[in-house]
Amino acid sequence: MDTGTKNKITVDLSTGELLGSPVQNTVRTLRDLQGIFRDETARLAMDLDQTVYSVQVLMPVPEGSRGGLFWGNTFIQPGTVGDEYFMTKGHFHADRSRSEYYLGLAGKGALILMDENRRTRFEILERGSLHYIPPHTAHRVANIGASVLSFLACWPSDAGHDYQAIAAEGFSARLRNVNGAPTLVEEA
Ligand code: M6P
Ligand code: ZN
């Protein structure tokens, strides 16, 4: 008899952790983030095995399927590379028409958004803050606090990740610690 507990997934609402299976887990260390931070010398001087962030993803349908939704949780450790906060790689959706929701769970972060005209801005991401990432908008998250930043995400199963555009051109501005304050600094 199906008791309703099969494949049950729960979200620990204090941390955002997804409990149950099947959940995929991806860990990004400083080694994996070559070319992401401005100060490559500073990155290489750090422990490259250090985890910067990890992502748990629930994929009830195959990647690329039309009509499905994925659910994920991202944990970003506190830290900096030079004057830049630990952050995700960031991506456009491969299908630029696809959007996404983020919900802050723990810690303090910044959701950095860049439109296709390369205009960049950020929104403070914290426990309870809900963020709609519109279509045609690159997004990345930085941990600007002193504790682990955790946020939930929901996006279409056919959105895909385009990391190439960011690898080639980056964001037009970087969130840097300027005299203790997170400040968007335009790239020269
Ligand atoms: C969120 C979602 C995921 C994404 C993750 C990490 O959980 O947007 O799709 O993979 O953040 O971001 P990135 O893939 O840019 O490293
Ligand atoms: Zn996305």
Short mmCIF file of N, CA and C and ligand atoms in Angstrom, two decimals:
data_model
loop_
_atom_site.label_atom_id
_atom_site.label_comp_id
_atom_site.label_asym_id
_atom_site.label_seq_id
_atom_site.Cartn_x
_atom_site.Cartn_y
_atom_site.Cartn_z
N MET A 1 0.84 -1.20 0.00
CA MET A 1 0.00 0.00 0.00
C MET A 1 0.88 1.25 0.00
N ASP A 2 0.51 2.22 -0.82
CA ASP A 2 1.27 3.46 -0.85
C ASP A 2 0.85 4.31 0.34
N THR A 3 1.77 4.47 1.25
CA THR A 3 1.46 5.22 2.47
C THR A 3 1.64 6.72 2.28
N GLY A 4 2.11 7.10 1.09
CA GLY A 4 2.33 8.52 0.85
C GLY A 4 3.68 9.00 1.32
N THR A 5 4.49 8.07 1.82
CA THR A 5 5.81 8.49 2.33
C THR A 5 6.92 8.14 1.34
N LYS A 6 6.57 7.39 0.29
CA LYS A 6 7.57 6.99 -0.70
C LYS A 6 8.13 8.23 -1.38
N ASN A 7 9.45 8.28 -1.49
CA ASN A 7 10.11 9.42 -2.13
C ASN A 7 9.74 10.75 -1.51
N LYS A 8 9.39 10.73 -0.26
CA LYS A 8 9.02 11.98 0.39
C LYS A 8 10.23 12.89 0.54
N ILE A 9 10.06 14.13 0.15
CA ILE A 9 11.14 15.11 0.29
C ILE A 9 10.66 16.16 1.28
N THR A 10 11.49 16.52 2.20
CA THR A 10 11.14 17.62 3.09
C THR A 10 12.22 18.70 3.00
N VAL A 11 11.79 19.93 3.29
CA VAL A 11 12.72 21.05 3.34
C VAL A 11 12.88 21.43 4.81
N ASP A 12 14.11 21.43 5.29
CA ASP A 12 14.36 21.95 6.63
C ASP A 12 14.25 23.46 6.53
N LEU A 13 13.18 24.01 7.06
CA LEU A 13 12.91 25.43 6.85
C LEU A 13 13.85 26.36 7.60
N SER A 14 14.63 25.81 8.52
CA SER A 14 15.59 26.70 9.17
C SER A 14 16.87 26.83 8.35
N THR A 15 17.24 25.75 7.65
CA THR A 15 18.49 25.80 6.87
C THR A 15 18.26 25.74 5.37
N GLY A 16 17.10 25.24 4.94
CA GLY A 16 16.83 25.06 3.52
C GLY A 16 17.24 23.70 3.01
N GLU A 17 17.87 22.90 3.85
CA GLU A 17 18.34 21.60 3.39
C GLU A 17 17.19 20.72 2.91
N LEU A 18 17.40 20.06 1.76
CA LEU A 18 16.41 19.13 1.23
C LEU A 18 16.75 17.75 1.77
N LEU A 19 15.77 17.11 2.38
CA LEU A 19 15.99 15.80 2.99
C LEU A 19 15.14 14.77 2.26
N GLY A 20 15.78 13.65 1.90
CA GLY A 20 15.07 12.61 1.17
C GLY A 20 15.74 12.38 -0.16
N SER A 21 15.18 11.49 -0.94
CA SER A 21 15.81 11.20 -2.21
C SER A 21 14.74 11.14 -3.29
N PRO A 22 15.08 11.32 -4.54
CA PRO A 22 16.43 11.52 -5.05
C PRO A 22 16.75 13.02 -5.18
N VAL A 23 17.82 13.42 -4.56
CA VAL A 23 18.28 14.79 -4.68
C VAL A 23 19.73 14.76 -5.15
N GLN A 24 20.01 15.53 -6.19
CA GLN A 24 21.40 15.59 -6.69
C GLN A 24 22.17 16.67 -5.95
N ASN A 25 23.41 16.38 -5.63
CA ASN A 25 24.22 17.34 -4.90
C ASN A 25 25.47 17.71 -5.70
N THR A 26 25.68 19.00 -5.90
CA THR A 26 26.88 19.47 -6.61
C THR A 26 27.65 20.39 -5.68
N VAL A 27 28.96 20.15 -5.60
CA VAL A 27 29.82 20.98 -4.76
C VAL A 27 30.77 21.76 -5.67
N ARG A 28 30.88 23.06 -5.42
CA ARG A 28 31.84 23.89 -6.17
C ARG A 28 32.92 24.39 -5.21
N THR A 29 34.15 23.97 -5.49
CA THR A 29 35.28 24.41 -4.67
C THR A 29 35.96 25.61 -5.35
N LEU A 30 36.90 26.19 -4.64
CA LEU A 30 37.67 27.30 -5.25
C LEU A 30 38.37 26.83 -6.52
N ARG A 31 38.76 25.55 -6.55
CA ARG A 31 39.42 25.02 -7.75
C ARG A 31 38.50 25.06 -8.96
N ASP A 32 37.20 24.81 -8.71
CA ASP A 32 36.23 24.77 -9.81
C ASP A 32 35.91 26.17 -10.36
N LEU A 33 36.32 27.19 -9.62
CA LEU A 33 35.84 28.54 -9.96
C LEU A 33 36.92 29.40 -10.62
N GLN A 34 37.73 28.75 -11.40
CA GLN A 34 38.75 29.48 -12.16
C GLN A 34 38.08 30.50 -13.08
N GLY A 35 38.60 31.73 -13.06
CA GLY A 35 38.07 32.75 -13.97
C GLY A 35 36.80 33.43 -13.49
N ILE A 36 36.29 33.03 -12.34
CA ILE A 36 35.04 33.62 -11.86
C ILE A 36 35.32 34.90 -11.07
N PHE A 37 36.35 34.86 -10.25
CA PHE A 37 36.67 36.03 -9.43
C PHE A 37 37.69 36.92 -10.14
N ARG A 38 37.66 38.20 -9.80
CA ARG A 38 38.54 39.18 -10.44
C ARG A 38 40.01 38.91 -10.13
N ASP A 39 40.26 38.57 -8.84
CA ASP A 39 41.64 38.45 -8.36
C ASP A 39 42.10 36.99 -8.40
N GLU A 40 42.58 36.59 -9.55
CA GLU A 40 42.99 35.19 -9.75
C GLU A 40 44.20 34.83 -8.87
N THR A 41 45.07 35.79 -8.63
CA THR A 41 46.24 35.55 -7.77
C THR A 41 45.79 35.23 -6.35
N ALA A 42 44.81 35.98 -5.87
CA ALA A 42 44.28 35.73 -4.52
C ALA A 42 43.64 34.35 -4.45
N ARG A 43 42.88 33.98 -5.48
CA ARG A 43 42.23 32.65 -5.47
C ARG A 43 43.27 31.55 -5.40
N LEU A 44 44.32 31.67 -6.21
CA LEU A 44 45.32 30.61 -6.27
C LEU A 44 46.13 30.50 -4.98
N ALA A 45 46.15 31.56 -4.18
CA ALA A 45 46.88 31.54 -2.91
C ALA A 45 46.05 30.88 -1.80
N MET A 46 44.79 30.57 -2.08
CA MET A 46 43.90 29.99 -1.06
C MET A 46 43.89 28.46 -1.17
N ASP A 47 43.25 27.82 -0.21
CA ASP A 47 43.08 26.36 -0.25
C ASP A 47 42.05 26.04 -1.34
N LEU A 48 42.52 25.50 -2.45
CA LEU A 48 41.63 25.29 -3.61
C LEU A 48 40.59 24.21 -3.37
N ASP A 49 40.80 23.40 -2.32
CA ASP A 49 39.80 22.36 -2.00
C ASP A 49 38.65 22.90 -1.15
N GLN A 50 38.77 24.15 -0.77
CA GLN A 50 37.73 24.78 0.06
C GLN A 50 36.42 24.88 -0.73
N THR A 51 35.33 24.50 -0.08
CA THR A 51 34.02 24.61 -0.74
C THR A 51 33.55 26.05 -0.72
N VAL A 52 33.14 26.55 -1.88
CA VAL A 52 32.54 27.89 -1.95
C VAL A 52 31.02 27.76 -1.85
N TYR A 53 30.45 26.82 -2.61
CA TYR A 53 29.01 26.60 -2.48
C TYR A 53 28.63 25.19 -2.91
N SER A 54 27.44 24.78 -2.47
CA SER A 54 26.91 23.50 -2.91
C SER A 54 25.44 23.68 -3.26
N VAL A 55 24.98 22.83 -4.15
CA VAL A 55 23.60 22.94 -4.64
C VAL A 55 22.94 21.57 -4.57
N GLN A 56 21.76 21.51 -3.98
CA GLN A 56 20.95 20.29 -3.98
C GLN A 56 19.81 20.53 -4.97
N VAL A 57 19.60 19.60 -5.87
CA VAL A 57 18.54 19.79 -6.87
C VAL A 57 17.63 18.57 -6.94
N LEU A 58 16.36 18.85 -6.97
CA LEU A 58 15.33 17.83 -7.16
C LEU A 58 14.84 17.93 -8.60
N MET A 59 15.03 16.84 -9.36
CA MET A 59 14.68 16.82 -10.79
C MET A 59 13.66 15.73 -11.04
N PRO A 60 12.39 16.03 -10.92
CA PRO A 60 11.37 14.99 -11.09
C PRO A 60 11.21 14.54 -12.54
N VAL A 61 11.70 15.34 -13.49
CA VAL A 61 11.64 14.99 -14.92
C VAL A 61 13.04 15.20 -15.49
N PRO A 62 13.35 14.61 -16.65
CA PRO A 62 14.70 14.79 -17.21
C PRO A 62 14.96 16.26 -17.57
N GLU A 63 16.22 16.66 -17.43
CA GLU A 63 16.63 18.01 -17.82
C GLU A 63 16.25 18.24 -19.27
N GLY A 64 15.67 19.39 -19.55
CA GLY A 64 15.28 19.71 -20.93
C GLY A 64 13.83 19.41 -21.24
N SER A 65 13.15 18.65 -20.35
CA SER A 65 11.74 18.35 -20.58
C SER A 65 10.91 19.61 -20.52
N ARG A 66 9.90 19.68 -21.36
CA ARG A 66 9.00 20.81 -21.36
C ARG A 66 7.94 20.62 -20.28
N GLY A 67 7.62 21.67 -19.55
CA GLY A 67 6.49 21.62 -18.63
C GLY A 67 6.82 21.23 -17.20
N GLY A 68 8.04 20.74 -16.95
CA GLY A 68 8.41 20.36 -15.59
C GLY A 68 9.03 21.52 -14.83
N LEU A 69 9.22 21.28 -13.54
CA LEU A 69 9.87 22.28 -12.68
C LEU A 69 10.96 21.60 -11.86
N PHE A 70 12.05 22.32 -11.66
CA PHE A 70 13.11 21.85 -10.77
C PHE A 70 13.09 22.69 -9.50
N TRP A 71 13.58 22.06 -8.44
CA TRP A 71 13.62 22.72 -7.15
C TRP A 71 15.04 22.55 -6.62
N GLY A 72 15.62 23.61 -6.09
CA GLY A 72 16.99 23.48 -5.61
C GLY A 72 17.24 24.31 -4.37
N ASN A 73 18.28 23.91 -3.67
CA ASN A 73 18.75 24.72 -2.55
C ASN A 73 20.24 24.95 -2.70
N THR A 74 20.66 26.19 -2.50
CA THR A 74 22.07 26.55 -2.62
C THR A 74 22.58 27.05 -1.28
N PHE A 75 23.74 26.54 -0.87
CA PHE A 75 24.41 26.98 0.36
C PHE A 75 25.72 27.64 -0.06
N ILE A 76 25.89 28.90 0.24
CA ILE A 76 27.15 29.58 -0.07
C ILE A 76 27.87 29.87 1.24
N GLN A 77 29.12 29.42 1.30
CA GLN A 77 29.93 29.67 2.50
C GLN A 77 30.28 31.15 2.59
N PRO A 78 30.56 31.64 3.81
CA PRO A 78 31.04 33.01 3.92
C PRO A 78 32.52 33.06 3.51
N GLY A 79 32.93 34.16 2.93
CA GLY A 79 34.33 34.30 2.55
C GLY A 79 34.49 35.27 1.41
N THR A 80 35.75 35.59 1.12
CA THR A 80 36.04 36.48 0.00
C THR A 80 37.26 35.96 -0.76
N VAL A 81 37.34 36.34 -2.01
CA VAL A 81 38.55 36.16 -2.82
C VAL A 81 38.99 37.57 -3.16
N GLY A 82 40.09 38.02 -2.55
CA GLY A 82 40.43 39.43 -2.65
C GLY A 82 39.31 40.22 -1.96
N ASP A 83 38.74 41.19 -2.67
CA ASP A 83 37.66 41.98 -2.07
C ASP A 83 36.28 41.55 -2.59
N GLU A 84 36.24 40.36 -3.22
CA GLU A 84 34.99 39.90 -3.82
C GLU A 84 34.40 38.75 -3.00
N TYR A 85 33.11 38.85 -2.73
CA TYR A 85 32.45 37.84 -1.89
C TYR A 85 32.34 36.50 -2.60
N PHE A 86 32.37 35.42 -1.81
CA PHE A 86 32.09 34.08 -2.36
C PHE A 86 30.74 34.15 -3.08
N MET A 87 30.69 33.56 -4.26
CA MET A 87 29.47 33.66 -5.07
C MET A 87 29.35 32.49 -6.03
N THR A 88 28.16 32.37 -6.62
CA THR A 88 27.93 31.33 -7.61
C THR A 88 28.52 31.75 -8.95
N LYS A 89 28.68 30.77 -9.84
CA LYS A 89 29.20 31.07 -11.17
C LYS A 89 28.31 32.09 -11.89
N GLY A 90 27.02 31.87 -11.79
CA GLY A 90 26.06 32.74 -12.47
C GLY A 90 25.81 32.26 -13.89
N HIS A 91 24.60 32.49 -14.34
CA HIS A 91 24.23 32.00 -15.68
C HIS A 91 23.05 32.78 -16.24
N PHE A 92 22.94 32.77 -17.56
CA PHE A 92 21.67 33.05 -18.24
C PHE A 92 21.00 31.70 -18.40
N HIS A 93 19.71 31.67 -18.57
CA HIS A 93 19.08 30.42 -18.97
C HIS A 93 19.35 30.19 -20.46
N ALA A 94 19.64 28.94 -20.80
CA ALA A 94 19.92 28.61 -22.20
C ALA A 94 18.72 29.03 -23.05
N ASP A 95 17.52 28.78 -22.56
CA ASP A 95 16.31 29.34 -23.16
C ASP A 95 16.05 30.65 -22.43
N ARG A 96 16.42 31.74 -23.08
CA ARG A 96 16.38 33.06 -22.42
C ARG A 96 14.99 33.48 -21.98
N SER A 97 13.96 32.82 -22.51
CA SER A 97 12.58 33.21 -22.14
C SER A 97 12.20 32.67 -20.77
N ARG A 98 13.04 31.82 -20.18
CA ARG A 98 12.68 31.17 -18.92
C ARG A 98 13.06 32.01 -17.70
N SER A 99 12.19 31.98 -16.69
CA SER A 99 12.39 32.79 -15.48
C SER A 99 12.62 31.86 -14.28
N GLU A 100 12.66 32.41 -13.09
CA GLU A 100 13.00 31.61 -11.90
C GLU A 100 12.60 32.37 -10.63
N TYR A 101 12.31 31.62 -9.57
CA TYR A 101 12.10 32.23 -8.25
C TYR A 101 13.24 31.85 -7.31
N TYR A 102 13.67 32.79 -6.49
CA TYR A 102 14.58 32.51 -5.37
C TYR A 102 13.88 32.96 -4.09
N LEU A 103 14.10 32.18 -3.02
CA LEU A 103 13.58 32.53 -1.69
C LEU A 103 14.71 32.41 -0.67
N GLY A 104 15.00 33.49 0.01
CA GLY A 104 16.07 33.46 1.02
C GLY A 104 15.65 32.66 2.25
N LEU A 105 16.57 31.85 2.79
CA LEU A 105 16.28 31.03 3.98
C LEU A 105 17.15 31.39 5.17
N ALA A 106 18.43 31.58 4.96
CA ALA A 106 19.35 31.88 6.07
C ALA A 106 20.55 32.67 5.56
N GLY A 107 21.07 33.52 6.43
CA GLY A 107 22.24 34.32 6.07
C GLY A 107 21.86 35.56 5.29
N LYS A 108 22.88 36.25 4.82
CA LYS A 108 22.63 37.50 4.09
C LYS A 108 23.39 37.49 2.77
N GLY A 109 22.67 37.75 1.69
CA GLY A 109 23.32 37.70 0.38
C GLY A 109 22.85 38.80 -0.53
N ALA A 110 23.38 38.75 -1.73
CA ALA A 110 22.98 39.69 -2.77
C ALA A 110 22.72 38.90 -4.04
N LEU A 111 21.54 39.11 -4.61
CA LEU A 111 21.21 38.52 -5.90
C LEU A 111 21.59 39.55 -6.97
N ILE A 112 22.56 39.19 -7.78
CA ILE A 112 23.07 40.11 -8.80
C ILE A 112 22.42 39.74 -10.13
N LEU A 113 21.81 40.73 -10.75
CA LEU A 113 21.02 40.51 -11.96
C LEU A 113 21.57 41.37 -13.08
N MET A 114 21.70 40.78 -14.27
CA MET A 114 22.16 41.57 -15.43
C MET A 114 21.27 41.28 -16.63
N ASP A 115 20.71 42.35 -17.23
CA ASP A 115 19.86 42.13 -18.39
C ASP A 115 20.72 41.99 -19.66
N GLU A 116 20.04 41.77 -20.78
CA GLU A 116 20.81 41.51 -22.01
C GLU A 116 21.47 42.78 -22.56
N ASN A 117 21.12 43.94 -22.00
CA ASN A 117 21.84 45.17 -22.35
C ASN A 117 23.03 45.40 -21.41
N ARG A 118 23.31 44.37 -20.60
CA ARG A 118 24.42 44.37 -19.64
C ARG A 118 24.26 45.42 -18.54
N ARG A 119 23.01 45.73 -18.22
CA ARG A 119 22.77 46.58 -17.05
C ARG A 119 22.67 45.68 -15.83
N THR A 120 23.50 45.96 -14.82
CA THR A 120 23.60 45.09 -13.64
C THR A 120 23.09 45.81 -12.39
N ARG A 121 22.38 45.08 -11.55
CA ARG A 121 21.87 45.63 -10.29
C ARG A 121 21.86 44.50 -9.28
N PHE A 122 21.57 44.79 -8.02
CA PHE A 122 21.44 43.69 -7.07
C PHE A 122 20.30 43.92 -6.09
N GLU A 123 19.79 42.81 -5.55
CA GLU A 123 18.74 42.83 -4.53
C GLU A 123 19.27 42.09 -3.31
N ILE A 124 18.96 42.60 -2.12
CA ILE A 124 19.39 41.92 -0.89
C ILE A 124 18.56 40.64 -0.71
N LEU A 125 19.26 39.54 -0.51
CA LEU A 125 18.62 38.23 -0.35
C LEU A 125 18.82 37.81 1.10
N GLU A 126 17.73 37.63 1.82
CA GLU A 126 17.83 37.24 3.23
C GLU A 126 16.61 36.40 3.58
N ARG A 127 16.57 35.90 4.79
CA ARG A 127 15.48 35.00 5.19
C ARG A 127 14.13 35.63 4.87
N GLY A 128 13.34 34.96 4.06
CA GLY A 128 11.99 35.42 3.73
C GLY A 128 11.91 36.30 2.50
N SER A 129 13.01 36.74 1.96
CA SER A 129 12.91 37.60 0.76
C SER A 129 12.69 36.74 -0.48
N LEU A 130 11.72 37.16 -1.28
CA LEU A 130 11.32 36.41 -2.48
C LEU A 130 11.73 37.21 -3.70
N HIS A 131 12.36 36.53 -4.65
CA HIS A 131 12.92 37.22 -5.81
C HIS A 131 12.46 36.55 -7.10
N TYR A 132 11.87 37.34 -7.97
CA TYR A 132 11.50 36.84 -9.29
C TYR A 132 12.59 37.26 -10.27
N ILE A 133 13.21 36.28 -10.88
CA ILE A 133 14.26 36.56 -11.86
C ILE A 133 13.59 36.53 -13.23
N PRO A 134 13.48 37.69 -13.87
CA PRO A 134 12.72 37.74 -15.13
C PRO A 134 13.46 37.01 -16.26
N PRO A 135 12.77 36.75 -17.37
CA PRO A 135 13.43 36.18 -18.54
C PRO A 135 14.59 37.10 -18.99
N HIS A 136 15.49 36.56 -19.78
CA HIS A 136 16.58 37.35 -20.39
C HIS A 136 17.47 38.03 -19.36
N THR A 137 17.62 37.41 -18.19
CA THR A 137 18.38 38.06 -17.12
C THR A 137 19.38 37.08 -16.50
N ALA A 138 20.66 37.43 -16.58
CA ALA A 138 21.69 36.60 -15.94
C ALA A 138 21.60 36.80 -14.43
N HIS A 139 21.90 35.74 -13.67
CA HIS A 139 21.78 35.83 -12.21
C HIS A 139 22.90 35.06 -11.52
N ARG A 140 23.36 35.66 -10.44
CA ARG A 140 24.35 35.01 -9.56
C ARG A 140 24.09 35.54 -8.15
N VAL A 141 24.55 34.76 -7.15
CA VAL A 141 24.32 35.16 -5.77
C VAL A 141 25.64 35.21 -5.03
N ALA A 142 25.84 36.28 -4.25
CA ALA A 142 27.04 36.44 -3.43
C ALA A 142 26.64 36.39 -1.96
N ASN A 143 27.49 35.79 -1.14
CA ASN A 143 27.26 35.78 0.31
C ASN A 143 27.97 37.00 0.90
N ILE A 144 27.18 37.98 1.35
CA ILE A 144 27.78 39.21 1.88
C ILE A 144 27.79 39.20 3.41
N GLY A 145 27.41 38.08 4.01
CA GLY A 145 27.34 37.98 5.47
C GLY A 145 28.49 37.13 6.03
N ALA A 146 28.39 36.88 7.34
CA ALA A 146 29.45 36.15 8.03
C ALA A 146 29.08 34.69 8.29
N SER A 147 27.87 34.28 7.87
CA SER A 147 27.44 32.90 8.07
C SER A 147 27.01 32.30 6.73
N VAL A 148 26.66 31.01 6.75
CA VAL A 148 26.26 30.36 5.50
C VAL A 148 24.98 31.00 4.96
N LEU A 149 24.98 31.28 3.68
CA LEU A 149 23.79 31.81 3.01
C LEU A 149 23.06 30.64 2.36
N SER A 150 21.77 30.57 2.59
CA SER A 150 20.98 29.49 2.01
C SER A 150 19.76 30.07 1.32
N PHE A 151 19.49 29.61 0.10
CA PHE A 151 18.27 30.06 -0.58
C PHE A 151 17.69 28.94 -1.42
N LEU A 152 16.38 28.97 -1.56
CA LEU A 152 15.66 28.00 -2.37
C LEU A 152 15.42 28.58 -3.75
N ALA A 153 15.32 27.69 -4.74
CA ALA A 153 15.09 28.15 -6.11
C ALA A 153 14.11 27.21 -6.80
N CYS A 154 13.32 27.77 -7.72
CA CYS A 154 12.42 26.96 -8.54
C CYS A 154 12.48 27.48 -9.96
N TRP A 155 12.73 26.59 -10.93
CA TRP A 155 12.89 27.01 -12.32
C TRP A 155 12.41 25.92 -13.28
N PRO A 156 12.06 26.31 -14.51
CA PRO A 156 11.52 25.33 -15.46
C PRO A 156 12.57 24.31 -15.89
N SER A 157 12.10 23.08 -16.10
CA SER A 157 13.02 21.99 -16.44
C SER A 157 13.63 22.15 -17.83
N ASP A 158 13.08 23.06 -18.64
CA ASP A 158 13.68 23.29 -19.96
C ASP A 158 14.42 24.63 -20.04
N ALA A 159 14.75 25.21 -18.87
CA ALA A 159 15.47 26.50 -18.88
C ALA A 159 16.92 26.30 -19.33
N GLY A 160 17.58 25.33 -18.76
CA GLY A 160 19.00 25.10 -19.06
C GLY A 160 19.90 26.18 -18.46
N HIS A 161 21.19 25.90 -18.44
CA HIS A 161 22.16 26.87 -17.91
C HIS A 161 23.12 27.27 -19.03
N ASP A 162 23.22 28.55 -19.31
CA ASP A 162 24.23 29.04 -20.25
C ASP A 162 25.32 29.71 -19.43
N TYR A 163 26.41 28.96 -19.19
CA TYR A 163 27.55 29.52 -18.45
C TYR A 163 28.52 30.19 -19.42
N GLN A 164 28.40 29.84 -20.69
CA GLN A 164 29.37 30.30 -21.69
C GLN A 164 29.38 31.83 -21.83
N ALA A 165 28.19 32.41 -21.85
CA ALA A 165 28.11 33.87 -22.03
C ALA A 165 28.80 34.59 -20.87
N ILE A 166 28.67 34.01 -19.67
CA ILE A 166 29.30 34.62 -18.49
C ILE A 166 30.81 34.36 -18.52
N ALA A 167 31.19 33.15 -18.94
CA ALA A 167 32.63 32.84 -19.02
C ALA A 167 33.31 33.78 -20.02
N ALA A 168 32.62 34.09 -21.11
CA ALA A 168 33.22 34.92 -22.16
C ALA A 168 33.28 36.40 -21.76
N GLU A 169 32.19 36.90 -21.20
CA GLU A 169 32.11 38.35 -20.97
C GLU A 169 31.89 38.76 -19.52
N GLY A 170 31.59 37.81 -18.67
CA GLY A 170 31.34 38.12 -17.26
C GLY A 170 30.09 38.97 -17.08
N PHE A 171 29.89 39.44 -15.86
CA PHE A 171 28.87 40.44 -15.59
C PHE A 171 29.53 41.80 -15.83
N SER A 172 28.74 42.84 -16.06
CA SER A 172 29.32 44.15 -16.35
C SER A 172 29.83 44.83 -15.08
N ALA A 173 29.41 44.28 -13.91
CA ALA A 173 29.86 44.86 -12.64
C ALA A 173 30.08 43.74 -11.64
N ARG A 174 30.97 43.99 -10.69
CA ARG A 174 31.27 43.01 -9.65
C ARG A 174 30.88 43.57 -8.29
N LEU A 175 30.39 42.69 -7.41
CA LEU A 175 30.04 43.10 -6.07
C LEU A 175 31.28 42.96 -5.20
N ARG A 176 31.82 44.10 -4.78
CA ARG A 176 33.08 44.10 -4.02
C ARG A 176 32.90 44.74 -2.65
N ASN A 177 33.71 44.29 -1.72
CA ASN A 177 33.70 44.86 -0.38
C ASN A 177 34.53 46.15 -0.43
N VAL A 178 33.82 47.30 -0.43
CA VAL A 178 34.50 48.59 -0.48
C VAL A 178 34.30 49.26 0.88
N ASN A 179 35.37 49.35 1.65
CA ASN A 179 35.31 49.92 3.01
C ASN A 179 34.21 49.24 3.84
N GLY A 180 34.08 47.93 3.70
CA GLY A 180 33.14 47.17 4.51
C GLY A 180 31.73 47.08 3.96
N ALA A 181 31.47 47.77 2.84
CA ALA A 181 30.11 47.76 2.29
C ALA A 181 30.09 47.08 0.92
N PRO A 182 29.12 46.17 0.70
CA PRO A 182 29.01 45.55 -0.63
C PRO A 182 28.63 46.60 -1.66
N THR A 183 29.48 46.74 -2.66
CA THR A 183 29.31 47.81 -3.64
C THR A 183 29.49 47.26 -5.04
N LEU A 184 28.56 47.57 -5.93
CA LEU A 184 28.69 47.14 -7.32
C LEU A 184 29.70 48.05 -8.01
N VAL A 185 30.75 47.46 -8.49
CA VAL A 185 31.80 48.24 -9.16
C VAL A 185 31.81 47.83 -10.63
N GLU A 186 31.58 48.80 -11.50
CA GLU A 186 31.57 48.52 -12.94
C GLU A 186 32.95 48.02 -13.36
N GLU A 187 32.97 47.06 -14.29
CA GLU A 187 34.23 46.56 -14.80
C GLU A 187 34.85 47.62 -15.70
N ALA A 188 36.17 47.76 -15.63
CA ALA A 188 36.84 48.79 -16.45
C ALA A 188 36.73 48.44 -17.92
C1 M6P B 1 20.21 28.02 -7.93
C2 M6P B 1 19.59 27.72 -9.28
C3 M6P B 1 20.38 26.61 -9.96
C4 M6P B 1 21.85 26.96 -10.00
C5 M6P B 1 22.39 27.28 -8.61
C6 M6P B 1 23.85 27.71 -8.58
O1 M6P B 1 20.01 26.94 -7.09
O2 M6P B 1 19.59 28.86 -10.08
O3 M6P B 1 19.88 26.42 -11.26
O4 M6P B 1 22.60 25.91 -10.61
O5 M6P B 1 21.61 28.33 -8.06
O6 M6P B 1 24.14 28.70 -9.53
P1 M6P B 1 25.15 28.45 -10.75
O7 M6P B 1 24.62 27.29 -11.54
O8 M6P B 1 25.13 29.74 -11.51
O9 M6P B 1 26.48 28.15 -10.17
ZN ZN B 2 18.73 30.11 -13.22
#
